[in-house]
Coordinates of C-alpha atoms in Angstrom, one line a residue:
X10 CA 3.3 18.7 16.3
X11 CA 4.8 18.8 12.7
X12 CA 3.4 16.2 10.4
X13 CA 4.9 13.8 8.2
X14 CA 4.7 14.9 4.2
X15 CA 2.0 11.9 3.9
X16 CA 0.1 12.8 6.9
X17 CA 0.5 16.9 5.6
X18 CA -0.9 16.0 1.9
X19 CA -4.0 14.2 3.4
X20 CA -4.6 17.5 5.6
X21 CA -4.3 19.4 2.7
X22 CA -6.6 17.2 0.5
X23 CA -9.2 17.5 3.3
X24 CA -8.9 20.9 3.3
X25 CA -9.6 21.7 -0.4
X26 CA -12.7 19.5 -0.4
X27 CA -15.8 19.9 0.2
X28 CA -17.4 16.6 0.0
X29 CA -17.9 13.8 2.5
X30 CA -14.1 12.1 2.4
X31 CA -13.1 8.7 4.3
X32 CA -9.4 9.1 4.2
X33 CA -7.4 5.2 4.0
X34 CA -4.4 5.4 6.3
X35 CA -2.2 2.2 7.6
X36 CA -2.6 1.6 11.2
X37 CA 0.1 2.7 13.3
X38 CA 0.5 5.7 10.4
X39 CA -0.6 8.4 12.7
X40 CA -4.1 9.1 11.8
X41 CA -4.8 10.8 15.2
X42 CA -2.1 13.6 14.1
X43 CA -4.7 14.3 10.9
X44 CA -7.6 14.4 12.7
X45 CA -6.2 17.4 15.5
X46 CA -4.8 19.3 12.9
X47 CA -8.3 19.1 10.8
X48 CA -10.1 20.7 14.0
X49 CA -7.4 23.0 14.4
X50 CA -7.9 24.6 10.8
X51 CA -11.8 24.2 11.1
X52 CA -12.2 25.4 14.5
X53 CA -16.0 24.1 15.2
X54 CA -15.7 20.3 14.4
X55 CA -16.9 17.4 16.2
X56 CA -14.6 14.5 16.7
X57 CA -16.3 10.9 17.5
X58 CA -14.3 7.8 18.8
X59 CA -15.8 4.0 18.5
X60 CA -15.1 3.5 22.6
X61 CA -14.6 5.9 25.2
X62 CA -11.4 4.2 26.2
X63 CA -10.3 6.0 22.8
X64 CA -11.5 9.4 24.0
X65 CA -7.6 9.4 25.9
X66 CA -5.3 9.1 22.6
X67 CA -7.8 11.6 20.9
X68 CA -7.2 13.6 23.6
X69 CA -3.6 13.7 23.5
X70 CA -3.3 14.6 20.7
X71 CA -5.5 17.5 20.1
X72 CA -3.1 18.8 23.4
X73 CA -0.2 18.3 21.2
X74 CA -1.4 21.1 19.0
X75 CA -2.4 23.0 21.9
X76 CA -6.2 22.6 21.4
X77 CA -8.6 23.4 23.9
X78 CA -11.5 21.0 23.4
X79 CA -15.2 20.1 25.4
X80 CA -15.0 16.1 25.7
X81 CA -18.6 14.6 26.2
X82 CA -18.1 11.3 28.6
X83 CA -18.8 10.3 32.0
X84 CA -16.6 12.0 35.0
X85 CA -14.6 9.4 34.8
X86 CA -13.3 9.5 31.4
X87 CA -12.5 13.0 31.2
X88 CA -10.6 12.8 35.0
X89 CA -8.2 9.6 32.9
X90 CA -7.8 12.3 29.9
X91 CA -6.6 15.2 32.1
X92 CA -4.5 13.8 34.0
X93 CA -2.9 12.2 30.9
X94 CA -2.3 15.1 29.4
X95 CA -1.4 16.9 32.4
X96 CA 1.3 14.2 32.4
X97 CA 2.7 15.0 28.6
X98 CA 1.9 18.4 28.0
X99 CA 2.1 20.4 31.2
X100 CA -1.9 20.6 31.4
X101 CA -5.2 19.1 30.3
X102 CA -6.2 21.2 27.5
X103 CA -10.3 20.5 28.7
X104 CA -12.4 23.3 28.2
X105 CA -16.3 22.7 28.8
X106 CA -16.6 26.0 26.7
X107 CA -15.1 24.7 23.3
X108 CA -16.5 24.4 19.4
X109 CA -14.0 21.1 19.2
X110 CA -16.2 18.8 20.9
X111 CA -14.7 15.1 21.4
X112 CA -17.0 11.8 22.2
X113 CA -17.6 8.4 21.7
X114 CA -20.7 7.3 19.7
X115 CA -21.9 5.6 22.9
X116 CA -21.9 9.1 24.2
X117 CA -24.3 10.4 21.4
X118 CA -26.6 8.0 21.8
X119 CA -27.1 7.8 24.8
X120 CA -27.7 11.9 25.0
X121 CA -29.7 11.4 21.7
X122 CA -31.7 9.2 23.3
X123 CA -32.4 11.0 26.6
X124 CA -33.1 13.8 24.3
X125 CA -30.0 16.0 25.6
X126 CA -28.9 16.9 22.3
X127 CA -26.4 19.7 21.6
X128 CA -28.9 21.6 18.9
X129 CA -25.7 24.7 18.5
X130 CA -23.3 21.7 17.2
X131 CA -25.5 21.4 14.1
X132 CA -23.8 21.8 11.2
X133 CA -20.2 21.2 12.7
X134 CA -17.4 19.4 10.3
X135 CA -18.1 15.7 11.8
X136 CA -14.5 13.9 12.5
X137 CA -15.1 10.4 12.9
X138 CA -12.2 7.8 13.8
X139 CA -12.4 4.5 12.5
X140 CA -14.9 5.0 10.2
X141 CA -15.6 1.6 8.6
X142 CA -17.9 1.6 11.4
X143 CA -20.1 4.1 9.3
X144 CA -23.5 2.5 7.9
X145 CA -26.7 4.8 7.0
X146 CA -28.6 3.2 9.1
X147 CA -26.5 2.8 12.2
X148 CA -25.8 4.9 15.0
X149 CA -22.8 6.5 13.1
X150 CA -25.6 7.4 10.3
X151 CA -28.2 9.1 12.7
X152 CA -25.1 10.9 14.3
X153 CA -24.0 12.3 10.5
X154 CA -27.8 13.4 10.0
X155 CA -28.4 14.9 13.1
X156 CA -25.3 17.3 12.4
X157 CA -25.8 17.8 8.6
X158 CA -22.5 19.0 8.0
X159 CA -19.5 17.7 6.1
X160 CA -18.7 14.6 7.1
X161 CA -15.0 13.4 6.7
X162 CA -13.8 9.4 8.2
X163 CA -10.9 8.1 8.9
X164 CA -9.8 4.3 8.5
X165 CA -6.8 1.7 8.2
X166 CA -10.1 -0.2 6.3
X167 CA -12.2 1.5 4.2
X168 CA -14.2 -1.7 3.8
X169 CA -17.6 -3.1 5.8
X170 CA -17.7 -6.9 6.9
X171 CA -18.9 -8.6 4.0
X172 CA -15.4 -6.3 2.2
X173 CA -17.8 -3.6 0.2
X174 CA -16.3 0.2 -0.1
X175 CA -17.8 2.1 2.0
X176 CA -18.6 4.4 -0.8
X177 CA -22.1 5.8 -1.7
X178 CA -21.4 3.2 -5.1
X179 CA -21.7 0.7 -2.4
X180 CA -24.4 2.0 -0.5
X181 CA -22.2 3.8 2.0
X182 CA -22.1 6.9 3.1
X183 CA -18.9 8.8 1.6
X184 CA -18.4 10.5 -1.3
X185 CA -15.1 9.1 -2.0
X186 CA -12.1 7.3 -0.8
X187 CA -9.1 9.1 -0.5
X188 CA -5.1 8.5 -0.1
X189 CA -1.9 9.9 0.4
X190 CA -0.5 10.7 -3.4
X191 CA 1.8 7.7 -4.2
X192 CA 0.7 5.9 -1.5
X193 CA -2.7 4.6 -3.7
X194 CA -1.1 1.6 -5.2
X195 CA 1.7 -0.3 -2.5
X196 CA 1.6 2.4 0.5
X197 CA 1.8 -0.4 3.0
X198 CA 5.1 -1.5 1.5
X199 CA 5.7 2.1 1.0
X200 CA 5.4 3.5 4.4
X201 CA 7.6 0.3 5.3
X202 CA 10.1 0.8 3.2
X203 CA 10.2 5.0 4.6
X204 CA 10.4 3.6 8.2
X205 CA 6.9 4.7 8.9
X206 CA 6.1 0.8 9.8
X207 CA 7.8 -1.9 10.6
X208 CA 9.6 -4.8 8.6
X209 CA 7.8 -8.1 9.2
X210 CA 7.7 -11.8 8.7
X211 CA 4.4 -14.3 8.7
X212 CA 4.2 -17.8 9.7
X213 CA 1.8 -20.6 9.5
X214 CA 2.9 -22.2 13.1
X215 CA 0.7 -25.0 13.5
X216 CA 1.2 -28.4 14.7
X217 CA 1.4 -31.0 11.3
X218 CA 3.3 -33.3 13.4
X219 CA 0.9 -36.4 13.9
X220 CA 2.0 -37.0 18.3
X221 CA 0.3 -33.5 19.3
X222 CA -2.3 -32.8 16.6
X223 CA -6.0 -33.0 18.1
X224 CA -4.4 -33.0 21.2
X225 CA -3.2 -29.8 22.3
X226 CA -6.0 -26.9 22.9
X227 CA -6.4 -23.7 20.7
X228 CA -5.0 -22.4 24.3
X229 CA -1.9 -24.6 24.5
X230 CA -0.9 -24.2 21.0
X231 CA -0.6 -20.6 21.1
X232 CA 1.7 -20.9 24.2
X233 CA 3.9 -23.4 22.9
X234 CA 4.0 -21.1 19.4
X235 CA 4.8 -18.4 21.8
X236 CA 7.9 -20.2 23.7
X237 CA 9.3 -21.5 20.9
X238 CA 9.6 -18.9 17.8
X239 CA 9.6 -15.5 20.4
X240 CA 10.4 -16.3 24.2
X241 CA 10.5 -12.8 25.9
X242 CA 9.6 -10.7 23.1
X243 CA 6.2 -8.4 23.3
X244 CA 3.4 -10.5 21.7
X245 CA -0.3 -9.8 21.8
X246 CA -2.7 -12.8 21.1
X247 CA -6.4 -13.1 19.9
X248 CA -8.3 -15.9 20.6
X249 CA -11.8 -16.4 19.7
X250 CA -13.5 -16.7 23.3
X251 CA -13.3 -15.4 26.3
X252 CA -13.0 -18.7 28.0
X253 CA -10.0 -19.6 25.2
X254 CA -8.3 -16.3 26.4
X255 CA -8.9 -17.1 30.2
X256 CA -7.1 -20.7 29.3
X257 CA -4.6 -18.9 27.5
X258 CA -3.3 -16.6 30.2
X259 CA -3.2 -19.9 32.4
X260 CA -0.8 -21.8 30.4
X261 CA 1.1 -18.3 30.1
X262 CA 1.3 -18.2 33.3
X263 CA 2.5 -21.8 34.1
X264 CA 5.4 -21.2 31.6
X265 CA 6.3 -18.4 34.1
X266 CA 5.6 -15.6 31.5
X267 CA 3.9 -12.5 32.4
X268 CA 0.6 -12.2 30.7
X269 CA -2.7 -10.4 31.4
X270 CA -5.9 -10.7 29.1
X271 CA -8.5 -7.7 27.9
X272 CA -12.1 -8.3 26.7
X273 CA -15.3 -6.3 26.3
X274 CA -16.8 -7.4 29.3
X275 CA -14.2 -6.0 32.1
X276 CA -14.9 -2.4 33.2
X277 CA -12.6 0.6 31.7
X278 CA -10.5 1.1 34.3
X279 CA -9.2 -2.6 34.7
X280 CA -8.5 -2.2 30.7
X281 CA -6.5 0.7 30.9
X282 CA -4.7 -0.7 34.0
X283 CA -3.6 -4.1 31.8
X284 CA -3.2 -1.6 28.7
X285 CA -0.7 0.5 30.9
X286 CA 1.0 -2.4 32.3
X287 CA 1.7 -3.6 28.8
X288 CA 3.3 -0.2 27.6
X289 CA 5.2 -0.3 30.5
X290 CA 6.8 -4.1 29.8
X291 CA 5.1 -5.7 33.1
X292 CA 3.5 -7.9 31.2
X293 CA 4.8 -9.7 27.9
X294 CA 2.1 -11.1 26.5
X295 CA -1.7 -9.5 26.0
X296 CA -4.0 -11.7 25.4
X297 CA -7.3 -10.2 23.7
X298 CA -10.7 -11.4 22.3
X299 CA -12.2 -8.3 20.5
X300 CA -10.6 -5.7 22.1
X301 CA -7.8 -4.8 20.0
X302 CA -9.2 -5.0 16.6
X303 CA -9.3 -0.9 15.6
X304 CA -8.2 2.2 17.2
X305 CA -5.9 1.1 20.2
X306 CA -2.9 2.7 20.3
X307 CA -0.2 0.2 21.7
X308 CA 2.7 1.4 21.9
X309 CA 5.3 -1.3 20.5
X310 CA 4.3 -5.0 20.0
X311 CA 6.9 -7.5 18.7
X312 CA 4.5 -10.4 17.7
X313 CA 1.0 -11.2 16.5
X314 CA -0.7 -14.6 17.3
X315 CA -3.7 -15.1 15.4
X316 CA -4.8 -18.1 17.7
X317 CA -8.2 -18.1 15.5
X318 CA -9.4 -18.0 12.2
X319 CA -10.6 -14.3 10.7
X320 CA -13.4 -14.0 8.1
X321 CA -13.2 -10.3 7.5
X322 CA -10.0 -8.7 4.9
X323 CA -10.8 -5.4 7.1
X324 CA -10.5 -6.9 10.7
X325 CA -7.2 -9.1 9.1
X326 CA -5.6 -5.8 8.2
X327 CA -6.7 -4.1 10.9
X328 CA -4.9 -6.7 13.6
X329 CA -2.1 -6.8 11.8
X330 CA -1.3 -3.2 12.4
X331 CA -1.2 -4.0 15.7
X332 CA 2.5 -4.8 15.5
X333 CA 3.8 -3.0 12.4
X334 CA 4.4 0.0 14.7
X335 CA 8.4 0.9 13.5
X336 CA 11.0 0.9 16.1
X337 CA 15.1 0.7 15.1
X338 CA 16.1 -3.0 14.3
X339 CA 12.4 -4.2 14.4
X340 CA 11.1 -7.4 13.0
X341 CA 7.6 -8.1 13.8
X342 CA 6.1 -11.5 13.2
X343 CA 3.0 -12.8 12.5
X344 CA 1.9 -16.0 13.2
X345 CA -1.2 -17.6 12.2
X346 CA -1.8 -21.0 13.6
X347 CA -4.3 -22.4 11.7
X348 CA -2.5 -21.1 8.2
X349 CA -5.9 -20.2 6.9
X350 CA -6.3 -16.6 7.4
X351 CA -3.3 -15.5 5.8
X352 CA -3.7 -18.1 2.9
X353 CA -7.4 -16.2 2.2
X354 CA -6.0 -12.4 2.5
X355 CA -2.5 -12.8 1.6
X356 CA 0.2 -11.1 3.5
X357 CA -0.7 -7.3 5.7
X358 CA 1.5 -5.4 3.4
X359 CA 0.1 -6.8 0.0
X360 CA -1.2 -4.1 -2.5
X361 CA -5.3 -2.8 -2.2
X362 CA -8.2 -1.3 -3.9
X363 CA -9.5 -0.2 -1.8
X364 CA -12.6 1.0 -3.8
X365 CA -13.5 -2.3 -5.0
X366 CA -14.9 -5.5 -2.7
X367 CA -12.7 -7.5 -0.6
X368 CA -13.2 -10.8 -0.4
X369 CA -10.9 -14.0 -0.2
X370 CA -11.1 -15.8 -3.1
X371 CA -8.7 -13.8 -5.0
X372 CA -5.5 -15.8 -6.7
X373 CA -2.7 -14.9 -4.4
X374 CA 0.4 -16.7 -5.3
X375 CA 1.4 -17.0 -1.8
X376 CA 3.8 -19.6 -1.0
X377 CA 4.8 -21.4 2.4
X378 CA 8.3 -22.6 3.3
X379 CA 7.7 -26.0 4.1
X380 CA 11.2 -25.5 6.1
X381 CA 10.1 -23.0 8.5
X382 CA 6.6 -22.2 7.6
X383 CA 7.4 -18.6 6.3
X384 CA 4.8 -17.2 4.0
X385 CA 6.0 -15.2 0.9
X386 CA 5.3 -14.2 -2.4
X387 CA 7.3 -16.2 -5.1
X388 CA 10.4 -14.6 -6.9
X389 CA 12.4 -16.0 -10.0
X390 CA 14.1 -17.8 -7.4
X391 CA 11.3 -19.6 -5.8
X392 CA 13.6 -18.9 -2.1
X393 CA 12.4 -18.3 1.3
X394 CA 13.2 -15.2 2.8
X395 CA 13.8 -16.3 6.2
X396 CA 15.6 -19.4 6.2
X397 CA 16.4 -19.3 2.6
X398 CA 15.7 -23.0 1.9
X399 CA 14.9 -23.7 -1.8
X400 CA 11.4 -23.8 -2.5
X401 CA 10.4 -27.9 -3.7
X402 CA 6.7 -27.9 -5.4
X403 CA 6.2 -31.9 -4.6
X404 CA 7.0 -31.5 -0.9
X405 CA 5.2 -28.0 -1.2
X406 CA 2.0 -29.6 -2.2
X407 CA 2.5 -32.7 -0.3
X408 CA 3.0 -30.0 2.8
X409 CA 0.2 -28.5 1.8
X410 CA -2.0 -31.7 2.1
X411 CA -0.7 -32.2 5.6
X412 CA -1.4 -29.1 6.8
X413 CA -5.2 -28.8 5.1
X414 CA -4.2 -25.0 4.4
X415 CA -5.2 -23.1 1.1
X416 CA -1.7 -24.3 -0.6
X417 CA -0.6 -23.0 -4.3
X418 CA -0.7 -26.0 -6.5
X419 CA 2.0 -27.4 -9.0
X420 CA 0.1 -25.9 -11.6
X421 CA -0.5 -22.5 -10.3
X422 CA 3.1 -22.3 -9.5
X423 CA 4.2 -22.7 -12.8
X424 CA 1.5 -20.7 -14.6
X425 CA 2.9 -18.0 -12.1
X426 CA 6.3 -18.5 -12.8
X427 CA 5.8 -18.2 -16.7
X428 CA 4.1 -15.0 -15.2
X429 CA 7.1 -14.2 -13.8
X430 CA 9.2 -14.8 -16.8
X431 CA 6.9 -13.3 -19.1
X432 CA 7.1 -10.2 -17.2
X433 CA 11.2 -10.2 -16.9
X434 CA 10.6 -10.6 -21.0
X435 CA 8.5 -7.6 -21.2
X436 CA 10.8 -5.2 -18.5
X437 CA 13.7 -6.5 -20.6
X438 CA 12.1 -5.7 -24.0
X439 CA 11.1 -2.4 -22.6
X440 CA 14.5 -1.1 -21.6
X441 CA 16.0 -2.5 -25.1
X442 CA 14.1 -0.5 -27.1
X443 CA 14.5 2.7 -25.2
X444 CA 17.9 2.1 -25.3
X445 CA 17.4 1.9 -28.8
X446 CA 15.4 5.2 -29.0
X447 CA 18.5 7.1 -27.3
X448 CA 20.9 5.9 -29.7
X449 CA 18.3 6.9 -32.4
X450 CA 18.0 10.3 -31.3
X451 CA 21.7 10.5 -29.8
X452 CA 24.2 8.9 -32.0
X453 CA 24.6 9.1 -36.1
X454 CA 24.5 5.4 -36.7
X455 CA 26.4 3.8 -39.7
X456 CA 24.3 2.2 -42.0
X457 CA 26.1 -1.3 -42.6
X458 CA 23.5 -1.9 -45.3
X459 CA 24.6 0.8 -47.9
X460 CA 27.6 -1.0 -49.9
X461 CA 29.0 -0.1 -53.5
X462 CA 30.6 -2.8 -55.3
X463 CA 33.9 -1.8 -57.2
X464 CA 32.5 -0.9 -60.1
X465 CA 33.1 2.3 -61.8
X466 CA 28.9 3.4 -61.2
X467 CA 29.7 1.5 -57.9
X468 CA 32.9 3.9 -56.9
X469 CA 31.2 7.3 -58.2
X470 CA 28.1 6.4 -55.8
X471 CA 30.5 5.8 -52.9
X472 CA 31.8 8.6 -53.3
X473 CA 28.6 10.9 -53.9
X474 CA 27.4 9.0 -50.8
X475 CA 30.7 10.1 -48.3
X476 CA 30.2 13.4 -49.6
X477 CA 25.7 13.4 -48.8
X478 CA 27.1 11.7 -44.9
X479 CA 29.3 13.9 -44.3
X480 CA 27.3 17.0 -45.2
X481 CA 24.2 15.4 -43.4
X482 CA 25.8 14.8 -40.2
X483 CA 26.7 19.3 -40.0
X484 CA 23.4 19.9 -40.9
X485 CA 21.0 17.7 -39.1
X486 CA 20.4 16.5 -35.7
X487 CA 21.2 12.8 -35.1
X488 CA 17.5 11.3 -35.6
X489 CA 16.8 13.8 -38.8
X490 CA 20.1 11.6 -40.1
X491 CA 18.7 8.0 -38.8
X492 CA 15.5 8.8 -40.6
X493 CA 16.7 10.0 -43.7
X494 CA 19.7 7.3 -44.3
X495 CA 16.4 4.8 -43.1
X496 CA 14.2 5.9 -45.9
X497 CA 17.1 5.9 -48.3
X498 CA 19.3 3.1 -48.1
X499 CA 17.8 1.1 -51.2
X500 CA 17.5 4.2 -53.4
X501 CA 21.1 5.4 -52.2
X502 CA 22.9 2.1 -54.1
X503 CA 21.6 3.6 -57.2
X504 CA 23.3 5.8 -59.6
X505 CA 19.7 7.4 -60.2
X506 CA 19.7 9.3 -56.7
X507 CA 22.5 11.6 -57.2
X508 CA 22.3 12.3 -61.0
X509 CA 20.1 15.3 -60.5
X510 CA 22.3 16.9 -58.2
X511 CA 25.8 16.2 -58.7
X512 CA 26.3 15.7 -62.8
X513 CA 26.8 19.4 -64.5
X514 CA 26.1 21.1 -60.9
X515 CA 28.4 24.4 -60.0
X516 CA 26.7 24.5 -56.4
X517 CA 28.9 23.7 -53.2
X518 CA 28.4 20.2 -52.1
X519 CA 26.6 22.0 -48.6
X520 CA 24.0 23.3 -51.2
X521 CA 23.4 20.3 -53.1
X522 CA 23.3 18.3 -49.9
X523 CA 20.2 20.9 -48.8
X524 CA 18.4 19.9 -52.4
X525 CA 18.3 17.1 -51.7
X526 CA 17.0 16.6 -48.5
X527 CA 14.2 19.4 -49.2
X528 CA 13.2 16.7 -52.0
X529 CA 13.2 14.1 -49.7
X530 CA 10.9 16.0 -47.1
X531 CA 8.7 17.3 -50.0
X532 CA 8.3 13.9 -51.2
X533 CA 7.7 12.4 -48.0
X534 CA 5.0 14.9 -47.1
X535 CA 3.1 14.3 -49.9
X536 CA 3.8 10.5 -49.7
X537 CA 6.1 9.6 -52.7
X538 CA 8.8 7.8 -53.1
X539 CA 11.8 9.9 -53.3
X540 CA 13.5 8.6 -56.5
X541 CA 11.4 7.4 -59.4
X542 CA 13.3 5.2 -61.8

């Protein structure tokens, strides 16, 4: 399996480290490809999933680099893995005798706790997947202690709940947090823009209307959202319950669309079997509760219904890259029905620090088409990207008010469109003057300033001054010549400048051309003016 440059500088970062590293990668960017070839070049490495349903992706891909690896699950698990890869790569790739060791953290402690631990693993490079997991004094933590070896993580959210690094600054457990060179400041928009993810829209697709409001469930909205902006397209939907998912499937189901729901309490196999039937387009619409949060890897999702508020930046992000998996022509859309979870965190692609805290309360300058509900970051233009309808402040803010959703104000809009302006100004500025130190350096420029009346003083110094030009201009480069016509232009009106050089002097014009300017770089060095009258 070759890997992408992004996914190939990470590798080689890992590799020239020797510190505990939690590498940042966008969901759906193939962190799963890092992670195999890491244990290839390692050779005795230990590589821990957050589920055993994971275990089968993890899998698959270390047999894509043709690694034979000892996976530590029940009978079951490791049968689903096999024959998976069996499927794909001719044969399963398990071998009990291995140093790459794949498991869950269930796994571990449950061995760690019936005191079957592996004591010849000790000191093994420690792989963990979704690593925001990782706490000192968690499971993850007694795992990493118990192996005392490097450590290295791998996230789309390098954040904990309450949006701290995961750093040891923050009281984590990694050295540092790592990215893809020139992916550090936009690499969402980035790997977007490189076809790595997919293009996307985001809607608030409430109900304002006043006739449905209070009326509808949380169930019934996300139906009717689903049947009006995406009829037949792939969608996955999070609800906050199990009992709101149940409903949801229903009213699914009485619209005649296919739709199946996943949760934490159904056994594996009947989580795989809806998983499978969604990758193979049976069903259109998966309905989740807390299943689909990290790690999954569904294969191609068209639309994401957030059919509940989120309080955490990292599981925001993390849901969104559910559907920003690229395929040709792709759209995905996002729709969040209460408005308020993408009015906190601001749109999945929006630049992140990820080394300092995430929280919510962060000026955003996101606007929202009152037209078609569209969420987008405000241009000189102040137009909506998807329907393209003018953007009005007083029915903005009036929308706003409707709606109860964290709305940009008249005032903040205008402060950020002076922003906007102000930094047009500067870009503007900017390329003016380096267009003006090109001509500087590039061009001899006429000085429009240096005139001679017609007197007879006025005529001789006109024509001393053609002669010190034209010499200039064969000896000098063209900023030499800007600088020295800039220091002179008062002192060249005067008679005074030329009288030592050109009255009673037998030397060519060339030669009294050099005298001069040697005076003028002697008396600039030692800071004095160049004619003294």
């Amino acid at each position: 399996m070759k890997l992408r440059p992004y996914q190939k500088n990470l590798l080689d970062k890992l590799l020239a480290s020797k510190s505990d590293d939690l590498v940042q990668l966008d969901t759906g960017a193939g962190k799963t490809p890092i992670i195999a070839a890491l244990a290839a070049q390692c050779g005795k490495a230990i590589v821990v999933c957050h589920r055993n349903i994971l275990l089968r992706q993890a899998s698959e891909k270390l047999a894509a680099f043709g690694l034979g690896h000892r996976i530590v699950s029940t009978a079951q698990t490791r049968r689903i893995c096999a024959i998976n890869n069996a499927e794909r790569h001719g044969r399963h790739y398990i071998d009990r005798h291995s140093d790459i060791v794949l498991m869950s953290v269930d796994s571990w402690n449950s061995r760690r706790k019936r005191g079957q631990l592996y004591q010849h693993l000790k000191n093994s490079l420690l792989i963990i997947d979704e690593a925001h997991h990782v706490v000192a004094d968690n499971k993850w933590g007694s795992l990493h202690r118990f192996v005392g070896g490097r450590c290295v993580g791998l996230t789309a959210t390098p954040v904990r709940s309450d949006g701290q690094p995961l750093t040891k600054t923050y009281g984590g457990t990694f050295d540092r947090i790592i990215q893809a060179d020139g992916y550090d400041e936009n690499g969402t928009e980035r790997l977007i823009s490189e076809g790595y993810l997919s293009a996307y829209r985001a809607f608030y697709a409430g109900y304002a209307t006043p006739d449905n409001r209070g009326v509808l469930s949380v169930a019934e909205y996300a139906a009717d959202c689903y049947q009006k902006r995406t009829p037949g397209k792939k969608a996955i939907v999070i609800f906050p319950r199990i009992s709101n998912a149940k409903q949801g499937v229903e009213h699914f189901k009485k619209h005649g669309i296919a739709a199946a729901v996943i949760h934490s309490g159904l056994p594996q196999y009947e989580v795989e079997r809806v998983l499978q039937a969604f990758a193979d387009n049976k069903i259109k619409v998966l309905v989740a509760v807390d299943m689909l949060s990290e790690g999954y890897d569904i294969p191609d999702a068209d639309v994401l219904i957030l059919a509940r508020k989120i309080t955490s930046f990292g599981l925001y992000r993390q849901l969104c890259g559910r559907v920003l998996r690229p395929r040709k022509g792709k759209l995905a859309q996002i729709f969040d029905l209460n408005g308020l979870t993408i009015a906190a965190f601001g749109l999945p692609s929006d630049a992140v620090d990820w080394n300092q805290i995430q929280t919510d309360n962060h000026e955003r300058y996101l606007l929202l088409c009152p037209a078609c509900g569209c969420f987008f970051r405000p241009t000189s233009s102040f137009t909506c990207p998807e329907c393209g309808e003018p953007y009005d402040i007083k029915r903005a803010v009036r929308s706003g008010k409707n709606i109860e959703i964290h709305e940009t104000l008249a005032e903040m809009l205008e402060k950020h469109r002076n922003k906007i302006n102000y930094e047009e100004s500067c870009r503007l500025y900017r390329e003016k003057i380096e267009a003006e130190r090109l001509r500087w350096e590039q061009t001899y420029i006429e000085r429009d300033d240096i005139k001679f009346d017609n007197s007879m003083i006025g005529k001789k110094c006109a024509e001393l001054f053609a002669i010190i030009d034209a010499e200039l201009k064969k000896m000098l480069p063209p900023a030499e010549y800007n600088e020295f016509m800039k220091d002179n232009s008062k002192d060249m009106l005067l008679l005074g400048f030329y009288a030592d050089y050109f009255v009673g002097n037998t030397d060519s014009n060339n030669d009294r051309v050099k005298k001069i300017y040697e005076r003028y770089q002697h008396d600039k060095a030692h800071k004095r003016r160049f004619v003294r009258i």
